[in-house]
Tab-separated table of C-alpha atoms and ligand atoms in Angstrom:
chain	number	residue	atom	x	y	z
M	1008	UNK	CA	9.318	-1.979	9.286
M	1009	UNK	CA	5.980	-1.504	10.543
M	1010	UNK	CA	2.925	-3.779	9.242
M	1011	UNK	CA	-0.691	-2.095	9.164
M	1012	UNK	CA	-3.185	-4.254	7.566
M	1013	UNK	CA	-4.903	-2.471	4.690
M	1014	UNK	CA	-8.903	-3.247	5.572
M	1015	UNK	CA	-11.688	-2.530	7.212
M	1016	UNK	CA	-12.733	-5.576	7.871
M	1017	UNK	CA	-12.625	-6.648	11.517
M	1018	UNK	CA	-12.413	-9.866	11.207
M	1019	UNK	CA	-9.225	-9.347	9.668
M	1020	UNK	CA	-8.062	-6.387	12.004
M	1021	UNK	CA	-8.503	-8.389	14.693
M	1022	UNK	CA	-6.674	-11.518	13.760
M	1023	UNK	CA	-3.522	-9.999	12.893
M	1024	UNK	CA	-3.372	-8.004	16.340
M	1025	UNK	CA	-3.607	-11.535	17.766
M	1026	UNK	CA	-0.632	-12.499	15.898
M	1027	UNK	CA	1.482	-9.946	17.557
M	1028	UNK	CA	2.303	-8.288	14.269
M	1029	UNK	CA	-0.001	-5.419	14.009
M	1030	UNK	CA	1.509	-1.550	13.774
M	1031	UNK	CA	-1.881	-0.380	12.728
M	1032	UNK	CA	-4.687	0.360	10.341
M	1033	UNK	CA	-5.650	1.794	7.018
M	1034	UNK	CA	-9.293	2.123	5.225
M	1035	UNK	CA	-10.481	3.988	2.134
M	1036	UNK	CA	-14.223	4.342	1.613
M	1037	UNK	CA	-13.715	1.443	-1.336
M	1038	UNK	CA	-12.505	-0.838	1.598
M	1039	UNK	CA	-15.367	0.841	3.838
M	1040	UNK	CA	-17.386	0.043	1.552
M	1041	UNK	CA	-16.888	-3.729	1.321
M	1042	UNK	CA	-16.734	-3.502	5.343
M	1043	UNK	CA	-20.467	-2.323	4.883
M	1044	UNK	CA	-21.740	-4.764	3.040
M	1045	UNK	CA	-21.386	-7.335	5.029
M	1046	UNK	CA	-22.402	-4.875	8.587
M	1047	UNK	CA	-25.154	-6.706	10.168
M	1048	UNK	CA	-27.059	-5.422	13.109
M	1049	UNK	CA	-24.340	-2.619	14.202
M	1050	UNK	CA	-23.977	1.004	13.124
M	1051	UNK	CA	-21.143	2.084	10.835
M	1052	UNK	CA	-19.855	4.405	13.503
M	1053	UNK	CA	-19.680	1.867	16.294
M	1054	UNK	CA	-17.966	-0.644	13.621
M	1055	UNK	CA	-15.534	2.179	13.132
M	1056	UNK	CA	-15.190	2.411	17.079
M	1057	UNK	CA	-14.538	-1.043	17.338
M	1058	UNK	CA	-11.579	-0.934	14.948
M	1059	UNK	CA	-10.038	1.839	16.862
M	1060	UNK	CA	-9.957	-0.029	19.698
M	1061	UNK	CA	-8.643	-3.279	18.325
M	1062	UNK	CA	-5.482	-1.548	17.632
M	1063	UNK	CA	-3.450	1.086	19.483
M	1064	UNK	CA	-1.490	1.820	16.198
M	1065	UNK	CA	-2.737	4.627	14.124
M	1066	UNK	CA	-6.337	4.209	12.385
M	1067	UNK	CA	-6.311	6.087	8.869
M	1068	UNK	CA	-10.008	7.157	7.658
M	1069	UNK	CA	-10.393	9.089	4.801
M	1070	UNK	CA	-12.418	12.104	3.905
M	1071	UNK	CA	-15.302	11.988	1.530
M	1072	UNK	CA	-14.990	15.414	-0.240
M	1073	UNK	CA	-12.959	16.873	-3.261
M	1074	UNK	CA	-12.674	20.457	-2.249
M	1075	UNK	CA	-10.686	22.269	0.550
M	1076	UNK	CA	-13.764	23.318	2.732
M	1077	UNK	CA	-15.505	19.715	2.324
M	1078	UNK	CA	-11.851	18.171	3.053
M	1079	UNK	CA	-11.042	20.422	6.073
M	1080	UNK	CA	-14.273	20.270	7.484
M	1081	UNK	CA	-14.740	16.121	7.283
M	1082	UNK	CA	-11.822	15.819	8.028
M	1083	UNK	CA	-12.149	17.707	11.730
M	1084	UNK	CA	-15.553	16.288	12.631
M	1085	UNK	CA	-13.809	12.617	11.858
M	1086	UNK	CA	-11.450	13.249	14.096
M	1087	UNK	CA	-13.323	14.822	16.807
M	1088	UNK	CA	-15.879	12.027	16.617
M	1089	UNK	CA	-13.429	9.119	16.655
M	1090	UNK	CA	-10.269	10.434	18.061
M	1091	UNK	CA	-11.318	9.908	21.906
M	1092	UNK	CA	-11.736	6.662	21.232
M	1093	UNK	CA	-8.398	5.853	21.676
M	1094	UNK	CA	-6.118	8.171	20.624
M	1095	UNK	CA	-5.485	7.133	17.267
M	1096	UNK	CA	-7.185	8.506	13.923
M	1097	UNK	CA	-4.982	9.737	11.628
M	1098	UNK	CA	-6.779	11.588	8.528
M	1099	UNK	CA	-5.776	10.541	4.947
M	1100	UNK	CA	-6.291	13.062	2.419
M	1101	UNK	CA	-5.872	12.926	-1.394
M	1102	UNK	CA	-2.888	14.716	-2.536
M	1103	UNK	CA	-4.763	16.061	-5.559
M	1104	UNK	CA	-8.370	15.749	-6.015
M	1105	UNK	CA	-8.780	16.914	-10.034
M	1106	UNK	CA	-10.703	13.816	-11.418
M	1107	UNK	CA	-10.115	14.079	-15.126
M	1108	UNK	CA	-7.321	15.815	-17.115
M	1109	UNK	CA	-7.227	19.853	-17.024
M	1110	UNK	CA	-9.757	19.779	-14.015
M	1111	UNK	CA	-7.152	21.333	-12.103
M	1112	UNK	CA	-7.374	22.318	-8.999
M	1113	UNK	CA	-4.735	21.872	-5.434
M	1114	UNK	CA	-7.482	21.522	-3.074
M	1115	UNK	CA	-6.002	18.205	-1.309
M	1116	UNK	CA	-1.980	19.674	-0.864
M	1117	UNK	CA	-3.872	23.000	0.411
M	1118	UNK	CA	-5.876	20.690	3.162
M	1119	UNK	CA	-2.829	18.364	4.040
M	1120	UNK	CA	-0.968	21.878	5.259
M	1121	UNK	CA	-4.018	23.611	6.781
M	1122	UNK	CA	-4.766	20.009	8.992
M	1123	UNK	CA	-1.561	19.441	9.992
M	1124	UNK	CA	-1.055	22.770	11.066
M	1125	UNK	CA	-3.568	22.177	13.223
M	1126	UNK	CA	-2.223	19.130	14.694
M	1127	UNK	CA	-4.473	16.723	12.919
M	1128	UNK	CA	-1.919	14.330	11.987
M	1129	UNK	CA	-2.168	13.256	7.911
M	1130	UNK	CA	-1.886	10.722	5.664
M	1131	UNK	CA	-1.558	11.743	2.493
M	1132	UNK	CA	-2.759	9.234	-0.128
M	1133	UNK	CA	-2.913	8.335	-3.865
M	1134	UNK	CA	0.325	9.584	-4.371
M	1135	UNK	CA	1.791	8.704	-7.429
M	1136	UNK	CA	5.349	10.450	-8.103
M	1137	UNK	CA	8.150	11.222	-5.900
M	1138	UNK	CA	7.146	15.269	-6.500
M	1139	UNK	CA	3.679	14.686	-5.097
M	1140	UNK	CA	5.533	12.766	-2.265
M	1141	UNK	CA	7.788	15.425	-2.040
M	1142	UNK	CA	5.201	18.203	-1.828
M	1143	UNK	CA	2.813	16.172	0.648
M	1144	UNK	CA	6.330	16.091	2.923
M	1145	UNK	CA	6.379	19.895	2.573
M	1146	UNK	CA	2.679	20.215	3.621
M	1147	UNK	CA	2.961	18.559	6.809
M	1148	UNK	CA	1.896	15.235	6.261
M	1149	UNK	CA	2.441	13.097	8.846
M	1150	UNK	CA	2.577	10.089	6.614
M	1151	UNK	CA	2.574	9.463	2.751
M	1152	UNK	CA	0.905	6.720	0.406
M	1153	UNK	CA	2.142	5.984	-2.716
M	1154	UNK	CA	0.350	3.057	-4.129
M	1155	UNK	CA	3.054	0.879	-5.786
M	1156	UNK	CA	0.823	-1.713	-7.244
M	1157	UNK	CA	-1.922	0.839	-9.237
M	1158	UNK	CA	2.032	2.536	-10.586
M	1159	UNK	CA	2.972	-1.660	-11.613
M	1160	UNK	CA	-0.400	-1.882	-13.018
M	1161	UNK	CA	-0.394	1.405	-15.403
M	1162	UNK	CA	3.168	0.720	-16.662
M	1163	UNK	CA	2.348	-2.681	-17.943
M	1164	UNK	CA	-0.673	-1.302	-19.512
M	1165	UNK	CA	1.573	0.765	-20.937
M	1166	UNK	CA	3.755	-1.572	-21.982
M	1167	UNK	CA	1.259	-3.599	-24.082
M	1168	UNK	CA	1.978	-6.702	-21.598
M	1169	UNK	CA	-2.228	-7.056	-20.305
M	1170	UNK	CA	-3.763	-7.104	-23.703
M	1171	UNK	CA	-6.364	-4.354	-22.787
M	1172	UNK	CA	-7.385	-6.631	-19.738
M	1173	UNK	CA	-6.006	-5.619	-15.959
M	1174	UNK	CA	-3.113	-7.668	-14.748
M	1175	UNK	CA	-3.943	-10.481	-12.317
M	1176	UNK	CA	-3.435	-8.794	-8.704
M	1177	UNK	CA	-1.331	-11.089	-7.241
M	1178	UNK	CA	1.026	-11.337	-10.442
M	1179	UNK	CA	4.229	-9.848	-9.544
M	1180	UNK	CA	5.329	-7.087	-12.053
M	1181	UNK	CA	9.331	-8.061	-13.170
M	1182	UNK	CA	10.742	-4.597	-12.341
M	1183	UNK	CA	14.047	-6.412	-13.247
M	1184	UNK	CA	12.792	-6.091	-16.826
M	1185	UNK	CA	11.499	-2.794	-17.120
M	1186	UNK	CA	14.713	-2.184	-15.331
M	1187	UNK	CA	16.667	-3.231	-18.299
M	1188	UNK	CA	13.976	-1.337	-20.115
M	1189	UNK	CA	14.777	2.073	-18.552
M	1190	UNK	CA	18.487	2.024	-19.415
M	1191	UNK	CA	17.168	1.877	-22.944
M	1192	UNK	CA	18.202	-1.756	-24.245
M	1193	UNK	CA	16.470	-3.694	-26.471
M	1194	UNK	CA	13.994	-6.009	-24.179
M	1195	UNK	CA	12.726	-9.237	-24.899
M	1196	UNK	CA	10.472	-9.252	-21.616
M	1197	UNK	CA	9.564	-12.031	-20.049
M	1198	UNK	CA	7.834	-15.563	-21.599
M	1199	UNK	CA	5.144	-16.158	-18.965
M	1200	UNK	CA	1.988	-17.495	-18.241
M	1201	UNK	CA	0.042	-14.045	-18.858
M	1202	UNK	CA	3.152	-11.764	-19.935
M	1203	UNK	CA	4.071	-13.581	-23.175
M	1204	UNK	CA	7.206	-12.436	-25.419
M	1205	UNK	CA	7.648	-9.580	-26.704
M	1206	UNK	CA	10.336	-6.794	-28.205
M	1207	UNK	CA	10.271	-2.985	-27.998
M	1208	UNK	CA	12.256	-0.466	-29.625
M	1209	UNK	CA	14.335	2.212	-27.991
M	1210	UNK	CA	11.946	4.926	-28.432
M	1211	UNK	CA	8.788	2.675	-27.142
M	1212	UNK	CA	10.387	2.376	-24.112
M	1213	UNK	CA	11.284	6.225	-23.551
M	1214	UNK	CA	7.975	6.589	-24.126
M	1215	UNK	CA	6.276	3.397	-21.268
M	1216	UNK	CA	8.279	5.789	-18.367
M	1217	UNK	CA	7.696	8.955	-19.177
M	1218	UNK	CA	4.339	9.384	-18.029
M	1219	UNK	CA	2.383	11.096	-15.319
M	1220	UNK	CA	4.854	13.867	-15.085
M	1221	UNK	CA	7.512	11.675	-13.801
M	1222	UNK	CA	9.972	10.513	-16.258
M	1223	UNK	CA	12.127	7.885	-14.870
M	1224	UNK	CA	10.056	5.554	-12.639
M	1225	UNK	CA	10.002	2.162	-13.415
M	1226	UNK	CA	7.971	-0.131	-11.380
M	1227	UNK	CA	5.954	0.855	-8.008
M	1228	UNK	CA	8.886	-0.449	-5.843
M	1229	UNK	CA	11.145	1.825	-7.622
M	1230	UNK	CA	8.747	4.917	-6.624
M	1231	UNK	CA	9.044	3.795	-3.129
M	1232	UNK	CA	12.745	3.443	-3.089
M	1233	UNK	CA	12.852	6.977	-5.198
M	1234	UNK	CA	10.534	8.606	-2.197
M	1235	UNK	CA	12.678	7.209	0.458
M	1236	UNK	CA	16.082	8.979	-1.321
M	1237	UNK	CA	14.346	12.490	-1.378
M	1238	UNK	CA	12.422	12.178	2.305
M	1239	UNK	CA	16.433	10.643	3.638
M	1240	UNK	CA	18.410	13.703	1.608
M	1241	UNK	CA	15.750	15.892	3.311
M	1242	UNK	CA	15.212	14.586	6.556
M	1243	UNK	CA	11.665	15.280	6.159
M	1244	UNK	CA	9.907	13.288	9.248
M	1245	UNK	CA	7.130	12.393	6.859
M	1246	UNK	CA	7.007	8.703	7.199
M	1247	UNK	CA	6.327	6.321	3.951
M	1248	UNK	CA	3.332	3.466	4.019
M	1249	UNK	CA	3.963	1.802	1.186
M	1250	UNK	CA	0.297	1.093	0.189
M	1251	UNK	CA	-1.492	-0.743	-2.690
M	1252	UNK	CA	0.403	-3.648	-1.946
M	1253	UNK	CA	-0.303	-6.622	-4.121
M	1254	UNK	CA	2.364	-9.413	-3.256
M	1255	UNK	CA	4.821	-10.705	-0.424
M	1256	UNK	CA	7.689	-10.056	-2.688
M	1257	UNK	CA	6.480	-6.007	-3.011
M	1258	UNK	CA	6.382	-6.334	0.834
M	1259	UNK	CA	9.878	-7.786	1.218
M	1260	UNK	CA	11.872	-5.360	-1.127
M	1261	UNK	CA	10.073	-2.451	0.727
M	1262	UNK	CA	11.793	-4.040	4.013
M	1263	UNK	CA	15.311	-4.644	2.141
M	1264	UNK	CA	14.746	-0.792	1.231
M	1265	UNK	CA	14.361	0.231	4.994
M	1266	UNK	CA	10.767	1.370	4.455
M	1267	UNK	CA	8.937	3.139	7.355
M	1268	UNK	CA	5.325	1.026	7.233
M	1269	UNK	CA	3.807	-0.915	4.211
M	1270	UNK	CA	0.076	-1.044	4.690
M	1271	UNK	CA	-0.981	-4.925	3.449
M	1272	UNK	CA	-3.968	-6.666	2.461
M	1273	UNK	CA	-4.596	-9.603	5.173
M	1274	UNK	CA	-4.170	-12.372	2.258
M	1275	UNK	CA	-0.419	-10.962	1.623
M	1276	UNK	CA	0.041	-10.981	5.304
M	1277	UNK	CA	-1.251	-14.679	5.723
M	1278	UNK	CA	1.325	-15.363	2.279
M	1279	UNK	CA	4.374	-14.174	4.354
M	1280	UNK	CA	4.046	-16.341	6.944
M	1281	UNK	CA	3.271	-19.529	4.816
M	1282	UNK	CA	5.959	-21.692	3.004
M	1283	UNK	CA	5.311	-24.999	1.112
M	1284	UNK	CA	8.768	-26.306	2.928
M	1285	UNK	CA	7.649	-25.113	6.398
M	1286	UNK	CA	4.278	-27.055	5.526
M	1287	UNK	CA	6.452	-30.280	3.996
M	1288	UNK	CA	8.631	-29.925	7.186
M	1289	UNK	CA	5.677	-29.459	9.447
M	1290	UNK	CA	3.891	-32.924	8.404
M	1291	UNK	CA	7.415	-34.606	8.364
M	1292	UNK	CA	7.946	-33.744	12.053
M	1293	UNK	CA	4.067	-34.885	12.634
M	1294	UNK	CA	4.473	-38.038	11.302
M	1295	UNK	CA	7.936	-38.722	13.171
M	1296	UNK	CA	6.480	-38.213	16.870
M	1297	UNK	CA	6.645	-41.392	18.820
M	1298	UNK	CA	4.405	-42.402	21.842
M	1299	UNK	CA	7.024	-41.837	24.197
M	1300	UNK	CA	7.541	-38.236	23.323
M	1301	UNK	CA	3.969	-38.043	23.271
M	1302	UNK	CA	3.990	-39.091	26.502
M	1303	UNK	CA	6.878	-36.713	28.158
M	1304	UNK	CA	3.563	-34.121	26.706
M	1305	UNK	CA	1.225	-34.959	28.913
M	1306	UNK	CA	0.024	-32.977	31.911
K	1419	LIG	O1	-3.741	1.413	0.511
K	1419	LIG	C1	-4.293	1.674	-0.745
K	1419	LIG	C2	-5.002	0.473	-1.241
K	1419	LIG	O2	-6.128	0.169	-0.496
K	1419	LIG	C3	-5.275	0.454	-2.684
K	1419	LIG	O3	-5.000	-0.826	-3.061
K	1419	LIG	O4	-4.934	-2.782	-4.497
K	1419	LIG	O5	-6.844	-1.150	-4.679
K	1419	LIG	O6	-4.584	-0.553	-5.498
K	1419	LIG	P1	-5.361	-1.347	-4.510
């Protein structure tokens, strides 16, 4: 599986290439924002510049419009700007860009085909269903985005387990129960620290996944693995970043899965690589080092 780190921030992009680990890059103006707030004494576009050349791996940056023509046209003076840099901007593009109910309108599918027609290779992002997977894969899109933790977080709104308040990020969502859930048994879900206990009926459930046009999906891991059956039946060549990841566990079922990238926040990234045994073991082996072999170290 391929890791990009999910960030603009350098500081970040930069350490993980040094670890050896790095498949590439993806932004969002929310992250670009953050990334701006802390820019001192350097332009936005040579920040942007600098990130393309930390990495060889693809660089996603994402357009700033909602309609075709705004889309299309950001989208080509991005890539003409940055693209020379080194080879390696890759365009993401909302799959729809309607920003309330009934504002309907297919201006981001229509951009994804027109772009990657033209060889501007897309990544088509804030996709939330299999079927806008599906159609981004018919479009053209290089590369898909279906954010698995925003899908965790509105099915446990859903299912009453927040109390009106958003779920702690790094709290992993117990797909095992909504699992259950789905094949319509009675739940008791899980007794936890910011879950609590509590029982639904038959029909509640029905009701917590099917939503969003989508019946069926139960946890943002399952829409990955759901994506990956359809894109494999296919063989579409559209490859999956698993994106809004929140947890090392989320990143480690996508792997089991066979998933192409997953796009991760650096502090996931830094989680899968530490262990409290590894750390135990570490100071065991610290303590345990006698002058001699301290002495067989020397230059
Ligand atoms: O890759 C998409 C990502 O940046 C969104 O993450 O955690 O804001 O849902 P999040």
């Amino acid at each position: 599986m391929k890791i990009f780190v999910d960030t603009a921030m350098i500081d970040e992009i930069k350490e993980a290439e040094s670890w050896g680990i790095l498949d590439g890059v993806t932004t969002n103006p929310s992250l670009i924002k953050k990334a701006v707030d802390k820019l001192e004494g350097v332009s936005l576009e040579d920040y942007i510049q600098d990130i393309l050349r930390t990495t060889d791996g693809p660089v996603s940056l994402e357009v700033a419009g909602s309609t075709y023509g705004d889309m299309v046209s950001e989208a080509k003076i991005l890539y003409k700007k940055f693209n020379p840099i080194n080879d390696n901007v890759v365009i993401k593009i909302p799959v729809n860009t309607c920003m309330k109910d009934g504002d309907d309108n297919f201006e981001g599918i229509k951009a994804v085909k027109t772009l990657s027609e033209t060889g501007i290779p897309v990544n088509c992002t804030l996709v939330m269903s299999s079927n806008q997977a599906l159609m981004a894969a018919k479009a053209g899109a290089a590369y898909v985005s279906p954010f698995l933790g925003r899908i965790d977080d509105h099915i446990r709104k859903n299912m009453g387990l927040t109390g009106g308040k958003d779920y702690p990020k790094g709290n992993h969502y117990p797909e095992e129960l909504a699992e259950r859930a789905r094949e319509y048994k009675l739940v008791e879900l899980m007794e936890g620290k910011d879950v609590g206990s509590m029982i639904y009926r038959d029909h509640d459930i029905m009701n917590i996944f099917d939503w969003g046009n989508d019946a069926g999906i139960y946890s943002g891991v399952d829409l990955i693995w759901s994506i990956k059956q359809i894109y494999d039946s296919y063989s579409f060549e559209t490859q999956i970043i698993a994106a809004s990841i929140r947890t090392a566990r989320q990143v480690r079922l996508c792997a089991e899965m066979g998933v192409d990238i997953a796009t991760i926040p650096f502090n996931v990234i830094e989680d899968m690589i530490i262990h409290y045994k590894t750390s135990e073991g570490m100071k065991a082996f610290c303590e345990d080092v006698v002058p001699e072999y301290m002495n067989i170290l020397k230059l």
